[in-house]
Coordinates of C-alpha atoms in Angstrom, one line a residue:
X1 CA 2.2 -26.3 -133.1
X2 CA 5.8 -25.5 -133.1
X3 CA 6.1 -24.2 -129.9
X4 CA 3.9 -27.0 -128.5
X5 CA 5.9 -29.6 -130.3
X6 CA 9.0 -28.0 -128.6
X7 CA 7.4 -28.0 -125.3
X8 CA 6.3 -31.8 -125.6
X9 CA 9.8 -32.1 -125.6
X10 CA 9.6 -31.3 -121.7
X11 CA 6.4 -32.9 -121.2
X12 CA 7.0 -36.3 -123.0
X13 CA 9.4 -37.2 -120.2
X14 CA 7.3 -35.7 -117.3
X15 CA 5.1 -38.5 -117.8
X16 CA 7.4 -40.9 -119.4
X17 CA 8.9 -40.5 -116.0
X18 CA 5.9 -42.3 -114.4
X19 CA 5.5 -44.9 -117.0
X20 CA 8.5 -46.5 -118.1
X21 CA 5.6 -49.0 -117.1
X22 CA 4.5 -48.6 -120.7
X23 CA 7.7 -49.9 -122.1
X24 CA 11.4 -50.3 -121.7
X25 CA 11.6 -51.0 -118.0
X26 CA 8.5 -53.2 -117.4
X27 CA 9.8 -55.3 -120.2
X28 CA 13.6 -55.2 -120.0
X29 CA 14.1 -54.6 -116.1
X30 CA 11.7 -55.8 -114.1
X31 CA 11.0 -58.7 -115.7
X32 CA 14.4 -60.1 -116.5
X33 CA 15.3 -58.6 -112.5
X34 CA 12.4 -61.2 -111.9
X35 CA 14.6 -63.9 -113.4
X36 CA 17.6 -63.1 -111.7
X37 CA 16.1 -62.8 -107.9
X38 CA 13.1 -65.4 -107.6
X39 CA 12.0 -64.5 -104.3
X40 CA 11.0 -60.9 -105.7
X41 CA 7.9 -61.5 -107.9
X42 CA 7.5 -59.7 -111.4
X43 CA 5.8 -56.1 -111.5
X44 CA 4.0 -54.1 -113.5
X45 CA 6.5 -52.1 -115.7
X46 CA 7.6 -49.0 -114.0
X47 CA 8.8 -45.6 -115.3
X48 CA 12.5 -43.9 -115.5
X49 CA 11.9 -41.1 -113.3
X50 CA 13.3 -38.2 -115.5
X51 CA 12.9 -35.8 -118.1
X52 CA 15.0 -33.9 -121.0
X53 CA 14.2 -30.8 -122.7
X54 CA 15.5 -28.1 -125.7
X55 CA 16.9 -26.4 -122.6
X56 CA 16.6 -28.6 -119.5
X57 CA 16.4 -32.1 -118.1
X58 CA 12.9 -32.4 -115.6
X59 CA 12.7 -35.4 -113.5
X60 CA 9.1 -36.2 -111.8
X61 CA 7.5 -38.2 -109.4
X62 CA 4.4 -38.9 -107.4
X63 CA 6.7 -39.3 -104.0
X64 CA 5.0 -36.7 -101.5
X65 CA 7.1 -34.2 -100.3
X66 CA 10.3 -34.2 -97.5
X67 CA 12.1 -31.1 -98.1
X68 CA 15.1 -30.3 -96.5
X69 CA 15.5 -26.2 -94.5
X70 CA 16.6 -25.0 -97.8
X71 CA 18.1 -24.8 -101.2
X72 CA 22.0 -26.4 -101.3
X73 CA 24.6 -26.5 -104.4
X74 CA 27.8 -28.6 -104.6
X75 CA 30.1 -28.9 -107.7
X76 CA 30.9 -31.7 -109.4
X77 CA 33.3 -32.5 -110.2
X78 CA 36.7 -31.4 -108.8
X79 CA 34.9 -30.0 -105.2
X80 CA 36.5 -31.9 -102.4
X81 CA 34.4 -29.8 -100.2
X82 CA 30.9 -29.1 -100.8
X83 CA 29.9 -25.6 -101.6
X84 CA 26.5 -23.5 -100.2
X85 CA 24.7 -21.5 -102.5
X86 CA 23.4 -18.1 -101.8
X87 CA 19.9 -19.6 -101.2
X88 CA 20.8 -22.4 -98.9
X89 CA 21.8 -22.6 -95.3
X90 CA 23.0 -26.2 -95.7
X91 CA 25.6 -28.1 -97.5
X92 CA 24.5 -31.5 -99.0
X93 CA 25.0 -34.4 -97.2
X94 CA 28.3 -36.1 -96.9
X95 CA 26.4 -39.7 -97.4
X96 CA 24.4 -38.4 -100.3
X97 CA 27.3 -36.6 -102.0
X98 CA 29.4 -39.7 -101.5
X99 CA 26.7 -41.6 -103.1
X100 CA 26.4 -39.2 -106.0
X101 CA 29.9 -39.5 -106.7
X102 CA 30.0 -43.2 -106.6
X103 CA 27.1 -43.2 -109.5
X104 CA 29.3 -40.8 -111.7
X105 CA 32.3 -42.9 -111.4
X106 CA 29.8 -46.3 -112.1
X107 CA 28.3 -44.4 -115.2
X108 CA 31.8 -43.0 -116.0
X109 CA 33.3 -46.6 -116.0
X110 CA 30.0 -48.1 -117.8
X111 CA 29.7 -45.9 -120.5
X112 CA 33.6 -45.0 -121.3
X113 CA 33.2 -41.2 -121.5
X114 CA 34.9 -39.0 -119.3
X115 CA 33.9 -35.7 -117.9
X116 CA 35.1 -32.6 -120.2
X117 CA 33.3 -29.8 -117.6
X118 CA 31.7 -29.7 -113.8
X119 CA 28.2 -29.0 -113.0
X120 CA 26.6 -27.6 -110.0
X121 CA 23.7 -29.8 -107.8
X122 CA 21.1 -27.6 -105.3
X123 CA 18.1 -28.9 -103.7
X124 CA 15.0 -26.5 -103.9
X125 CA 12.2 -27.0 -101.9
X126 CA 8.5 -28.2 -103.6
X127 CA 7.6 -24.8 -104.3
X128 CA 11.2 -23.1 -105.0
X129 CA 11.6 -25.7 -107.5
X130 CA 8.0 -25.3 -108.9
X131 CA 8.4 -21.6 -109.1
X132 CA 11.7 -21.5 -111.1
X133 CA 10.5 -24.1 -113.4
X134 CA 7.1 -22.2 -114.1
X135 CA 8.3 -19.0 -114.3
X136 CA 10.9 -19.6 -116.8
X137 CA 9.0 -21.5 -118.7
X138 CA 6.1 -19.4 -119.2
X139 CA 8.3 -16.7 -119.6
X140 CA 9.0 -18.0 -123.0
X141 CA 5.8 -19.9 -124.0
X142 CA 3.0 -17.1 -123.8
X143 CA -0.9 -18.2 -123.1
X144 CA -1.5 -16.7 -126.8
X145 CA 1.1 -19.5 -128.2
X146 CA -0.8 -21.9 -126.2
X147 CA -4.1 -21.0 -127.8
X148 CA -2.6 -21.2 -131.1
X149 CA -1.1 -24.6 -130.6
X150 CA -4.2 -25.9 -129.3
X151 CA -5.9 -24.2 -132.5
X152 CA -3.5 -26.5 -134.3
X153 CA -3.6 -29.7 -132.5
X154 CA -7.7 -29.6 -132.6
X155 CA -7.6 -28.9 -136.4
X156 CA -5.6 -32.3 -136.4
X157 CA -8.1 -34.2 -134.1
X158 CA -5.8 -34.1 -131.2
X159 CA -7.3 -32.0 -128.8
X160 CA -10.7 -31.0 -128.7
X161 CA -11.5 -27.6 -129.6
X162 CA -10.7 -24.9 -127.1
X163 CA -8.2 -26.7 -125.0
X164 CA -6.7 -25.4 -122.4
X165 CA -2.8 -26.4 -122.7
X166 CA -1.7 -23.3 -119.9
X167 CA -3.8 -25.1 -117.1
X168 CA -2.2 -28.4 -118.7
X169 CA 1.5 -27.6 -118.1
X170 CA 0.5 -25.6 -114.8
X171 CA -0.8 -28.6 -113.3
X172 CA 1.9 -30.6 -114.7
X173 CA 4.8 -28.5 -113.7
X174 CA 3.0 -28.0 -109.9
X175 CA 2.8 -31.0 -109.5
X176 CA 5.4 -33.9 -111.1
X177 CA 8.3 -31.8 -111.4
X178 CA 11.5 -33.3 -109.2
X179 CA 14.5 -31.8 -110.7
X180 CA 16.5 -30.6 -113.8
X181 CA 19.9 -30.5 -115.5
X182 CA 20.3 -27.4 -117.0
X183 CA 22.8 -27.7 -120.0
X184 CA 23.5 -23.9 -120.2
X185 CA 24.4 -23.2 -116.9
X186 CA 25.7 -26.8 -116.0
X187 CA 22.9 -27.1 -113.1
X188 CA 21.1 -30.3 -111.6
X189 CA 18.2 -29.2 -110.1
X190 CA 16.4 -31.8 -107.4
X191 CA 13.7 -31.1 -105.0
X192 CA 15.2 -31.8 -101.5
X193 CA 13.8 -35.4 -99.3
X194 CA 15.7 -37.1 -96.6
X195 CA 16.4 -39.7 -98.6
X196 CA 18.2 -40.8 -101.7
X197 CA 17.7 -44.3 -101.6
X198 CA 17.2 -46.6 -104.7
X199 CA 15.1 -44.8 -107.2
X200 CA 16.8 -41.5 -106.4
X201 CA 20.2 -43.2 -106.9
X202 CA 18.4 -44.6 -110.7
X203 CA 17.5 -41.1 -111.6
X204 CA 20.8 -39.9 -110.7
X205 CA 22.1 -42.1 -112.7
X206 CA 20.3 -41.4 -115.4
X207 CA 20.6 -37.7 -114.9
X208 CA 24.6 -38.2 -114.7
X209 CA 24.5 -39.9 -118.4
X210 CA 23.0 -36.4 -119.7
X211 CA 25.3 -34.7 -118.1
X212 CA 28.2 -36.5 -119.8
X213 CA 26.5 -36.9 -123.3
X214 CA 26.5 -32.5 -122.9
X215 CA 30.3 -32.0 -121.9
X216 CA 31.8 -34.6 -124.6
X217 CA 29.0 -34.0 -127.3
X218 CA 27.5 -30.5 -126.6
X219 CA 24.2 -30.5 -127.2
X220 CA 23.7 -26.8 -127.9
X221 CA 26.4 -26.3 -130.5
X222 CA 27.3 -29.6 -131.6
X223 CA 23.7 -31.4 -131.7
X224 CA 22.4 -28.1 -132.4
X225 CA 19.5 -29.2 -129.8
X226 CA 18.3 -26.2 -128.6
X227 CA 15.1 -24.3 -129.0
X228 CA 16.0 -22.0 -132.2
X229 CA 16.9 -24.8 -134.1
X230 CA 13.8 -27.0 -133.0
X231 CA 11.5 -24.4 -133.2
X232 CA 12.7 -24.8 -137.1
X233 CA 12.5 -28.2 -137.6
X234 CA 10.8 -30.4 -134.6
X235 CA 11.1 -33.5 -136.8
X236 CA 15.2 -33.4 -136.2
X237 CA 14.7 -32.1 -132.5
X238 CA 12.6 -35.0 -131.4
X239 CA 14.9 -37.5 -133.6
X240 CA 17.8 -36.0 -131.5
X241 CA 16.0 -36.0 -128.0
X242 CA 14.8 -39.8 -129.1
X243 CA 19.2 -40.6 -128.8
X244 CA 19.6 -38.7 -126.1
X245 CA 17.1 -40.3 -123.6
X246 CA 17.5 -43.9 -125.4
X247 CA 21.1 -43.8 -124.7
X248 CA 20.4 -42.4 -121.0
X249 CA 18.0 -45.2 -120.5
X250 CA 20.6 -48.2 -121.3
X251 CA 23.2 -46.5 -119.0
X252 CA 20.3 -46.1 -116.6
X253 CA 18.9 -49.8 -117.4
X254 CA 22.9 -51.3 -117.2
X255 CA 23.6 -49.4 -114.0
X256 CA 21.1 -51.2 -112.5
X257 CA 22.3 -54.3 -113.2
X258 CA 25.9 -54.1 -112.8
X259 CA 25.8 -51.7 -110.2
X260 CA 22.8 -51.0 -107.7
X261 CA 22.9 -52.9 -104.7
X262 CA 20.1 -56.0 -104.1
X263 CA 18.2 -53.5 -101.8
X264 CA 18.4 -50.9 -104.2
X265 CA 16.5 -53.0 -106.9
X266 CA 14.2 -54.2 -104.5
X267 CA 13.2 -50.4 -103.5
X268 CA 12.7 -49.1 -107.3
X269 CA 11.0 -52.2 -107.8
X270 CA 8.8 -51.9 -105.3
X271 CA 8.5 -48.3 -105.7
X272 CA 7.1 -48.5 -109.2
X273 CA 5.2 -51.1 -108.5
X274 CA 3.1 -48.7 -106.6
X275 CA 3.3 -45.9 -108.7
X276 CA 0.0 -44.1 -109.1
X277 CA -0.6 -43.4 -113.0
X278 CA -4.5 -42.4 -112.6
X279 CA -4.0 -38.9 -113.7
X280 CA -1.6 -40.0 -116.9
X281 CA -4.8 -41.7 -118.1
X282 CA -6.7 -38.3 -118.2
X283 CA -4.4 -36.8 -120.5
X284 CA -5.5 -36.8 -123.9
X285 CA -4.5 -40.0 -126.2
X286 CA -2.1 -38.6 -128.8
X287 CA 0.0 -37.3 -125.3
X288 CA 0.0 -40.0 -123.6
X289 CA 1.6 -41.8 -126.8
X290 CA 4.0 -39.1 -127.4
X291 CA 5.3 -38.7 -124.1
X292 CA 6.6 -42.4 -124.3
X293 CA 8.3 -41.7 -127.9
X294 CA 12.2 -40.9 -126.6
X295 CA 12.4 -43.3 -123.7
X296 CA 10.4 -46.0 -125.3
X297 CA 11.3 -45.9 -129.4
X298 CA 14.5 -43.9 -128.0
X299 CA 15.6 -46.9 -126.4
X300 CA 15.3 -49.5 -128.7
X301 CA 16.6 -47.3 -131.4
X302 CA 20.0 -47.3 -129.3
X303 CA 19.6 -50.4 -128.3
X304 CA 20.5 -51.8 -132.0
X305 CA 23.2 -49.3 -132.2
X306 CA 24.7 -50.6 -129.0
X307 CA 24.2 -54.6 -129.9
X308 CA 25.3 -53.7 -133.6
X309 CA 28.7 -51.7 -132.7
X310 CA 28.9 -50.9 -128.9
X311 CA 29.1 -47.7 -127.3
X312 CA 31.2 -46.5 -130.2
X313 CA 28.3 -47.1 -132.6
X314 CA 26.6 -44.5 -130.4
X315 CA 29.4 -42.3 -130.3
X316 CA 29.5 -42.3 -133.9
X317 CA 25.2 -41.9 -133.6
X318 CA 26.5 -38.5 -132.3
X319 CA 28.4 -37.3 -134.6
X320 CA 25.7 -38.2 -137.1
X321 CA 22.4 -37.8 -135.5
X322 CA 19.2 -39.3 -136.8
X323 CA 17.0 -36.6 -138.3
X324 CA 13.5 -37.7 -138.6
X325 CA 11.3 -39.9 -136.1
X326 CA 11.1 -42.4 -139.2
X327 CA 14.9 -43.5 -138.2
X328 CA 14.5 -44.0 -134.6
X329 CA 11.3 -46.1 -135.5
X330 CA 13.1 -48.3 -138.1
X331 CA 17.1 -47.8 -137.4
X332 CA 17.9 -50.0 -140.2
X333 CA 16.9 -47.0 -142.1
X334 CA 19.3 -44.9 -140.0
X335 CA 21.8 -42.7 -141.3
X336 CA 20.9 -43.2 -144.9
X337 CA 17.4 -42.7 -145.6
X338 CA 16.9 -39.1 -144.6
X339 CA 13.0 -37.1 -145.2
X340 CA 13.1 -35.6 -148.6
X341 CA 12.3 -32.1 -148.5
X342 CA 8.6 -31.2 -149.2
X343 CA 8.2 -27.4 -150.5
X344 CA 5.3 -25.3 -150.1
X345 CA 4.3 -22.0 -151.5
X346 CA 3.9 -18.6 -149.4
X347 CA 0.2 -19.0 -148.3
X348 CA -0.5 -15.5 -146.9
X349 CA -0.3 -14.1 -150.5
X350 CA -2.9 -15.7 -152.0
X351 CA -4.9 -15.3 -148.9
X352 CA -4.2 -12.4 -147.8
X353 CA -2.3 -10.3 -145.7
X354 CA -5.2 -10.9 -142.7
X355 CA -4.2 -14.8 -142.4
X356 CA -0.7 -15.5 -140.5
X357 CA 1.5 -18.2 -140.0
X358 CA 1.4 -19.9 -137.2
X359 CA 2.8 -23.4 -137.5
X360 CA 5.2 -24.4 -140.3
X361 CA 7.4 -27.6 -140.2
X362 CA 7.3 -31.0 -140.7
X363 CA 4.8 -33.8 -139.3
X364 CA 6.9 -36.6 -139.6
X365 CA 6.4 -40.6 -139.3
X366 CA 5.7 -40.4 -135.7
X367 CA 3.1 -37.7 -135.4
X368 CA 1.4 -38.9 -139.0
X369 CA 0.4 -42.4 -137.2
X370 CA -0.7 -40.8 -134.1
X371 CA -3.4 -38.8 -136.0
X372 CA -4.5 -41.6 -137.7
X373 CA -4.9 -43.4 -134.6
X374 CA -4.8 -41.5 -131.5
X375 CA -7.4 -38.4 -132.0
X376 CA -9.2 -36.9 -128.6
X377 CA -12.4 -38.5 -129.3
X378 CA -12.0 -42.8 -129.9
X379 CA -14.3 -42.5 -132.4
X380 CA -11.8 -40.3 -134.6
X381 CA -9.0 -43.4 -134.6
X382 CA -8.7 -46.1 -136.6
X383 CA -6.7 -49.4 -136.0
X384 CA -3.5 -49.0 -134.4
X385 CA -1.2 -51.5 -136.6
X386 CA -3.2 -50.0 -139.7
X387 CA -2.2 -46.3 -138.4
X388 CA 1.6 -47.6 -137.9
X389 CA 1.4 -49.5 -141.6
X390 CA 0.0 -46.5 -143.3
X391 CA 2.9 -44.3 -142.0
X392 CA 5.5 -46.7 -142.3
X393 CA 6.2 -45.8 -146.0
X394 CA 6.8 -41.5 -144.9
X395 CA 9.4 -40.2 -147.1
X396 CA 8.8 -36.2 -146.1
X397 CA 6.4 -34.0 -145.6
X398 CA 5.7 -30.1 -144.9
X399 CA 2.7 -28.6 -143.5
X400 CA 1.5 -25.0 -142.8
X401 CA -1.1 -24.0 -140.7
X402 CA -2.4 -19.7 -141.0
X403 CA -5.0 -18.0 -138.9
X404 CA -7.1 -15.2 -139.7
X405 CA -7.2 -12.9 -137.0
X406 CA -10.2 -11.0 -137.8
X407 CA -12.5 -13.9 -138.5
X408 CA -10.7 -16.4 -136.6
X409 CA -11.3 -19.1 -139.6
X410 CA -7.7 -21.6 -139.9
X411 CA -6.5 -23.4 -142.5
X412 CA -4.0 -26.3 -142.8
X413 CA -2.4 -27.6 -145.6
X414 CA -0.2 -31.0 -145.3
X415 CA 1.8 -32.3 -148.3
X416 CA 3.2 -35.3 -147.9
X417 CA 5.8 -38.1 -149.6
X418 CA 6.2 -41.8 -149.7
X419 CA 8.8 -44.3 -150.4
X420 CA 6.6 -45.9 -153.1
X421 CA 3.6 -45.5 -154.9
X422 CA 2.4 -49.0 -152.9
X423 CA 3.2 -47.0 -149.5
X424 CA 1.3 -43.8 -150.6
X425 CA -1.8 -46.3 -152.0
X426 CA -1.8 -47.7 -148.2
X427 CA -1.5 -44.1 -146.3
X428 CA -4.8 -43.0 -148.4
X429 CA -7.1 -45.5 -148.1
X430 CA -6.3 -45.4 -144.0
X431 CA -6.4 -41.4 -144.1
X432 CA -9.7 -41.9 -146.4
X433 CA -11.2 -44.9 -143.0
X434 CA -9.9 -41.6 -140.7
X435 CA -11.6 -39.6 -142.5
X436 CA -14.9 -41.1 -142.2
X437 CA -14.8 -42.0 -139.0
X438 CA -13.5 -38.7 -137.5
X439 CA -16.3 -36.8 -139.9
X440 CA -18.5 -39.0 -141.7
X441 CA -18.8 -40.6 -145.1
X442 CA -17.1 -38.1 -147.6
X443 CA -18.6 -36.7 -150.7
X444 CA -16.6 -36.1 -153.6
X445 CA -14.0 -33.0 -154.3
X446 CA -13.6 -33.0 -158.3
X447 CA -12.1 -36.0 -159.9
X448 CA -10.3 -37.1 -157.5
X449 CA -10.8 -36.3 -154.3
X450 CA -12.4 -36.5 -151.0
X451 CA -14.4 -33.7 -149.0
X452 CA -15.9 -33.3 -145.6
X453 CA -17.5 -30.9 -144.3
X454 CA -17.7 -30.2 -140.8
X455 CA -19.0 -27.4 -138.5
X456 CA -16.0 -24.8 -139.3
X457 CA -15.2 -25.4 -143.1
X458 CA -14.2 -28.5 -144.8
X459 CA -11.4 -30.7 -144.7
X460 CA -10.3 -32.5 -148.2
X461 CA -8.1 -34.9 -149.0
X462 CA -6.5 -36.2 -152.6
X463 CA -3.9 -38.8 -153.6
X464 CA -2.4 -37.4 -156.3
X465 CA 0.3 -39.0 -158.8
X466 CA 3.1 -37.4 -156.5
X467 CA 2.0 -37.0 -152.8
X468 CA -0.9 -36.4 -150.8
X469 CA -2.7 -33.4 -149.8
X470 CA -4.8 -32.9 -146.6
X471 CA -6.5 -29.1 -146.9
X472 CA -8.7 -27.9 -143.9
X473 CA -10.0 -24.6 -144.5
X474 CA -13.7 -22.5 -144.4
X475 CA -15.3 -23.6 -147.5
X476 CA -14.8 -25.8 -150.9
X477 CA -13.7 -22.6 -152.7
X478 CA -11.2 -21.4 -150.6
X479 CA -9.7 -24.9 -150.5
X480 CA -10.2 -25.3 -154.5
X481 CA -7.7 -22.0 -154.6
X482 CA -5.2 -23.6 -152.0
X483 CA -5.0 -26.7 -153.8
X484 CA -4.6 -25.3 -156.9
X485 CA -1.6 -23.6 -155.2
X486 CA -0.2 -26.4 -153.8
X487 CA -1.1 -29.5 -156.3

């Protein structure tokens, strides 16, 4: 699941983008905009329209298509003139570059950072922009990582068994993708329409605060955001990406307040308000959760930074970065209750040299609660506030999923922490009510233990005097020697 987990990095703002209608915006803008202006009724909640990643920044929408001739670049800043690129036949706008410009300088004066660097902005076409995006990111995430990952995620009760997450991106990336910010080549990325009215000029805004959060605070080398380092430890990565996009949603949120015009709020207003979110709902549960996790929990984990301290309490957020999900969902435990490492032992050699890792990392707070409560089938979940209790009291974890090639059996093994022996008591009775419902009543593994077996092996489950142990593997013996390994 590593790979995936990095790639729901892109995706969780692909759909966030739709749906800030589950969260920050319906509640924070559009309803206190519905306060300020009376003649313009409250909405739905609406969605920031933009998306960042290990590597890039993906905005989406469901507005159709109005390309300009072809693909343009300017440079910003320090371009009096605009520039073409060796794609385009057309310069940007004058209008729309002077409207760009007055953005950065409103999020320039709002946030109190200036720019350390210049960036480049091109438009693309629907399918230039489509192409680049898919091309370069399949040419890093292989349909045999995808299989893997979706191995890993059904194991979990995520996804059912043999889905396909290839055809899931494709359509995805075909389809929602608007634009980018590239942070190692310094290149905004939007697909071309006649107009940039008010919910372009919000996304702009919001893509402008990523650009300046990269030049003063580097988010390859001084985050250490980038896909190495998150392939290693996703916990950190989407603890970092939950900052990033939280901060870029108050500037985003405060720009429109301060600074967008009355027609502008009206036209994002009314443009979310008939924003199309039938195909969101198809996705499977656990997704449609986690792609809310760094705009919605993102934002109100900067939120008390910023009401606590100000933008300097961010600042300071940035040269200390949260490193687990468990401190962007309770900041009061932010910076000094950090995941306490969980060893495990090297798997392959008492399995053998057939099985291989493929996922190794840490689950964390966030992705505990959503398989307790958000599996494919509804069946599989239990109560939502139980879920979020019994993962409230994570203190670390590791898991390690192998595969045997030849047989194509799997086995996981998650070991996890808790902040008190109350906390670990309240994670196993929900995990043992997850258990059952995703797979039955259990029998009895030894002493003191669970077991449940299923149509590919058995899954057991023990709440020992020091953490607990989740084991999926082919039969009770095999997962009697991996406990034994493990205990």
């Amino acid at each position: 699941m590593k790979n995936q987990r990095n790639t729901i990095l892109i995706l969780i703002g692909i759909i966030a983008a739709l749906c800030i209608v589950i969260g920050l915006a319906g509640i924070l803008m559009l309803n206190v905009f519905s306060n300020r202006t009376a003649s313009q009724p409250a909405t739905e909640p609406a969605a920031t329209v933009e998306i960042l990643e290990t590597e890039s920044d993906l905005t989406v929408t469901r507005t159709p298509d109005s390309a300009p001739t072809g693909p343009t670049a300017t440079s910003v800043p320090g371009d009096p003139e605009p520039t073409e690129s060796s794609s385009g036949d057309h310069s940007l706008p004058d209008d729309v570059i002077q409207e760009m410009e007055k953005i950065q300088a409103d999020v320039i004066e709002l946030r109190g950072l200036n720019p350390a660097g210049s960036f480049t902005r091109e438009i693309l076409t629907r399918e230039e922009l489509t192409e680049r995006v898919t091309t370069e990111f399949f040419a890093d995430y292989t349909p045999e990582e995808a299989a893997d990952d979706a191995r890993v995620l059904a194991v979990l009760g995520l996804l059912e068994p043999d889905f396909d997450l290839v055809a899931l991106f494709t359509e995805l990336y075909s389809e929602q993708v608007l634009g980018y910010y590239d942070d190692e080549t310094g290149e905004m990325v939007v697909v071309g329409s006649d107009n940039f009215e008010g919910p372009e000029k919000l996304t702009y805004a919001h893509e402008y605060a990523h650009a300046l959060q990269d030049e003063n605070f580097d988010f390859d080398q001084g985050l250490q955001y980038n896909d190495e380092a998150c392939e290693i430890d996703t916990e950190r990565c989407a603890a970092i990406q939950a900052l990033i996009e939280g901060e870029a949603s108050l500037i985003e949120l405060q720009w429109f307040f301060d600074y967008a015009s009355i027609r502008d709020q009206q036209d994002i207003i009314a443009y979310y308000d008939t924003l199309d979110l039938s195909d969101f709902e198809t996705y499977p549960a656990y997704l449609q959760k986690d792609f809310g996790f760094p705009y919605d929990q993102g934002y109100t984990f900067v939120e008390s930074l910023f009401v606590d301290g100000g933008w300097e309490a961010i600042n300071d957020a940035y040269a200390n970065p949260p490193v687990s999900t468990e401190q962007i969902l309770h900041p009061e435990k932010y910076p000094e209750d950090t995941p306490v490492p969980v060893p495990l032992p090297d798997l392959v050699s008492l399995l053998g040299e057939n099985w291989e890792v493929v996922d190794d990392n840490v689950m964390g707070e966030w992705f505990t609660y959503l398989i307790l409560a958000h599996g494919w089938q509804p069946q599989f979940r239990i109560h939502d506030g139980d879920a979020a209790e019994a993962a409230a009291g994570w203190g670390g974890d590791r898991y390690l999923v192998l595969i045997n090639r030849d047989t194509d059996e799997i086995v996981l093994v998650m070991k996890s922490v808790w902040d008190s022996n109350v906390d670990k008591f309240e994670f196993a009775t929900a995990f043992r009510a997850y258990g059952n419902a995703r797979f039955g009543p259990a029998g009895a593994f030894g002493s003191d233990g669970q077991l449940w077996e299923t149509n590919e092996g058995v899954h057991i489950f023990l709440d020992t005097p020091g953490s607990s142990i989740w084991i999926a593997a082919p039969n009770p013996g095999l997962a009697q020697e991996i406990l034994e390994a493990v205990r």
